[in-house]
């Protein structure tokens, strides 16, 4: 029976993205949404401690100049090449709206960040998913067909597989008529960024976030760097939707986080060390996995199903991420936590896989 009312027939209907669970309990081990287990730079806390709440009367700087300038300096580009948004989800959504206006399909991998198809649906952008190779790598030749744009993460999520800058350059070079977006949410954990390529190609947009390597998922800061023309087009769209997206405190905290380079490299190194140690333990426990260069490991067990391990871990208050989807239904995505959290995970896994 169709009970749709007249107004409902005009609704923009979408199946929303489902983010990882954010359980309310405190005594859990949370390895399900790729958050950083360490706090942000102490300089961020100092900003908050000294913030004058009187400033909240005023609208924030719509250009977020303090943050844009800090990022431009850090990455050696002009401020006019930097776009900031409320998390990279906001930045990518703006970029989809700005650049993917062709009637040809945009391309992204069949196993990738599951928000891309949702944005494509909500903005009514035609899209085509491109199968990864068996080992989850990208075949650049698959991206040399007519398209309305290209996006993929590097390293890819949820696989953790890193592609080379040379391979990405090959795709960017082969597509001068469309914008290629590289979502570098996890690039700081051992990958080589393709940021240097933005000087060479006017169709490349590189997107990064403060949510992972800078421990600020709760602040919501993302940014894109590209050719000045791309950034101008993005700002035109942003200022046509909402000028004041990023609040004053966030702008100040973000700028301080970028300036504290020592703290950044220290925490990133700790996570990389824990990740590599975790790979060894997981192998001993009978898991196989890709050689992740991110802050998570995408692992499958030789005998126990991912669904069973996921449920057993949850009973022990350890949360990892699991998708009941074709191709990846026997994989778990495990965020790299502290050494202590990972040891607790290995203890639980030992029980579960030997049951
Ligand atoms: N891209 C990828 C590949 C991600 O995994 C995430 C995290 N969910 C994001 C973008 C968005 O992160 P944020 O909005 O927190 O910057």
XYZ file of N, CA, C and O and ligand atoms in Angstrom, residues 17 19-20 33-34 85-92 112-116 119 151-158 183-186 207-212 216-218 220-223 296 321 333, ligand 1:
204
model
N 24.455 7.976 5.567
C 25.696 7.315 5.992
C 25.523 6.887 7.450
O 24.912 7.610 8.247
N 27.593 6.298 10.698
C 28.914 6.373 11.323
C 29.113 5.243 12.322
O 28.141 4.617 12.761
N 30.359 4.986 12.688
C 30.663 3.962 13.697
C 29.993 4.335 15.018
O 29.760 5.499 15.311
N 36.386 3.724 15.422
C 36.162 4.871 14.522
C 37.453 5.623 14.200
O 37.410 6.809 13.837
N 38.571 4.942 14.325
C 39.873 5.505 13.919
C 40.215 6.827 14.595
O 40.876 7.687 14.008
N 37.034 23.436 6.574
C 35.636 23.088 6.828
C 35.492 22.312 8.121
O 36.478 21.997 8.800
N 34.238 22.009 8.447
C 33.901 21.372 9.715
C 34.083 19.850 9.588
O 33.133 19.108 9.384
N 35.341 19.450 9.690
C 35.698 18.056 9.435
C 35.892 17.862 7.948
O 35.379 18.651 7.125
N 36.640 16.820 7.570
C 36.823 16.634 6.130
C 35.524 16.166 5.478
O 35.334 16.336 4.279
N 34.589 15.620 6.265
C 33.282 15.282 5.687
C 32.628 16.533 5.093
O 32.051 16.493 4.005
N 32.723 17.630 5.822
C 32.151 18.897 5.335
C 32.911 19.382 4.095
O 32.303 19.823 3.113
N 34.229 19.257 4.141
C 35.054 19.703 3.015
C 34.732 18.873 1.761
O 34.553 19.417 0.665
N 34.636 17.559 1.943
C 34.368 16.691 0.784
C 32.951 16.952 0.247
O 32.738 17.016 -0.967
N 35.581 1.318 -0.395
C 36.157 2.618 -0.018
C 35.309 3.267 1.059
O 34.387 2.635 1.608
N 35.593 4.503 1.363
C 34.847 5.255 2.369
C 33.369 5.288 1.966
O 33.035 5.762 0.870
N 32.506 4.797 2.860
C 31.121 4.587 2.436
C 30.272 5.858 2.472
O 29.044 5.794 2.367
N 30.912 7.008 2.600
C 30.181 8.273 2.496
C 30.097 8.761 1.038
O 29.213 9.537 0.681
N 31.031 8.318 0.175
C 31.061 8.887 -1.183
C 29.750 8.657 -1.943
O 29.220 9.550 -2.580
N 26.969 10.973 -0.578
C 27.013 12.350 -1.105
C 26.556 12.376 -2.565
O 25.822 13.278 -2.973
N 37.360 10.347 -7.019
C 37.778 10.502 -5.618
C 38.146 9.150 -5.053
O 37.500 8.135 -5.347
N 39.226 9.109 -4.286
C 39.518 7.937 -3.448
C 40.440 8.365 -2.319
O 41.148 9.350 -2.435
N 40.404 7.613 -1.212
C 41.294 7.933 -0.115
C 42.658 7.290 -0.354
O 42.747 6.232 -0.961
N 43.687 7.936 0.120
C 45.025 7.346 0.096
C 45.712 7.649 1.415
O 45.962 8.810 1.702
N 46.027 6.610 2.227
C 45.652 5.208 2.084
C 44.133 5.041 1.990
O 43.396 5.832 2.555
N 43.738 3.965 1.298
C 42.305 3.713 1.166
C 41.728 3.284 2.523
O 42.431 2.749 3.376
N 40.469 3.551 2.702
C 39.741 3.088 3.882
C 38.567 2.256 3.372
O 37.957 2.640 2.381
N 38.259 1.131 3.991
C 38.841 0.604 5.216
C 40.022 -0.342 5.005
O 40.393 -1.049 5.932
N 41.631 11.886 -0.901
C 41.203 12.039 0.495
C 42.320 11.448 1.367
O 42.404 10.238 1.555
N 43.156 12.345 1.889
C 44.328 11.898 2.663
C 44.059 11.915 4.174
O 44.895 12.353 4.962
N 42.901 11.390 4.570
C 42.547 11.387 5.998
C 43.617 10.685 6.849
O 43.845 11.051 8.000
N 44.265 9.677 6.252
C 45.200 8.843 7.039
C 46.647 8.962 6.576
O 47.483 8.137 6.936
N 42.686 16.490 0.252
C 41.862 16.754 1.443
C 42.456 16.033 2.645
O 42.825 14.861 2.557
N 42.572 16.746 3.751
C 43.074 16.129 4.979
C 42.189 16.514 6.166
O 41.288 17.332 6.028
N 42.488 15.914 7.320
C 41.649 16.126 8.506
C 42.484 16.233 9.774
O 43.592 15.711 9.831
N 41.921 16.881 10.784
C 42.537 16.935 12.121
C 42.001 15.803 13.011
O 42.361 15.709 14.164
N 41.111 14.976 12.456
C 40.428 13.991 13.291
C 41.295 12.798 13.676
O 41.003 12.117 14.653
N 42.323 12.525 12.888
C 43.107 11.305 13.126
C 44.484 11.671 13.685
O 44.735 11.518 14.864
N 41.845 15.408 16.999
C 40.797 16.406 17.238
C 39.484 16.089 16.522
O 38.804 16.995 16.022
N 39.100 14.805 16.530
C 37.851 14.422 15.855
C 36.660 15.214 16.409
O 35.762 15.598 15.664
N 36.685 15.485 17.707
C 35.568 16.189 18.341
C 35.506 17.679 18.015
O 34.483 18.320 18.253
N 36.123 18.894 14.920
C 35.632 18.959 13.535
C 36.424 19.964 12.708
O 36.002 21.110 12.495
N 37.581 19.554 12.251
C 38.383 20.392 11.347
C 38.889 19.533 10.186
O 39.502 18.489 10.401
N 38.619 20.001 8.987
C 39.178 19.374 7.792
C 39.626 20.477 6.864
O 39.242 21.641 7.036
N 40.443 20.123 5.896
C 40.880 21.160 4.953
C 41.214 20.550 3.603
O 41.449 19.341 3.482
N 44.780 2.135 11.387
C 43.903 0.980 11.620
C 44.463 -0.204 10.849
O 45.297 -0.032 9.949
N 35.340 -2.249 14.143
C 34.313 -1.978 13.119
C 34.140 -3.184 12.204
O 35.135 -3.825 11.810
N 37.869 -3.984 10.928
C 38.773 -2.834 10.889
C 39.062 -2.430 12.333
O 38.171 -2.031 13.067
N 37.656 10.340 4.761
C 37.886 9.114 5.225
C 38.515 8.114 4.325
C 37.517 8.768 6.534
O 37.723 7.528 6.987
C 36.935 9.744 7.368
C 36.558 9.396 8.787
N 35.293 8.871 8.947
C 36.706 11.007 6.827
C 37.094 11.279 5.522
C 36.022 12.081 7.591
O 36.690 12.509 8.720
P 36.376 13.878 9.418
O 35.050 14.394 8.910
O 36.346 13.555 10.864
O 37.484 14.796 9.055
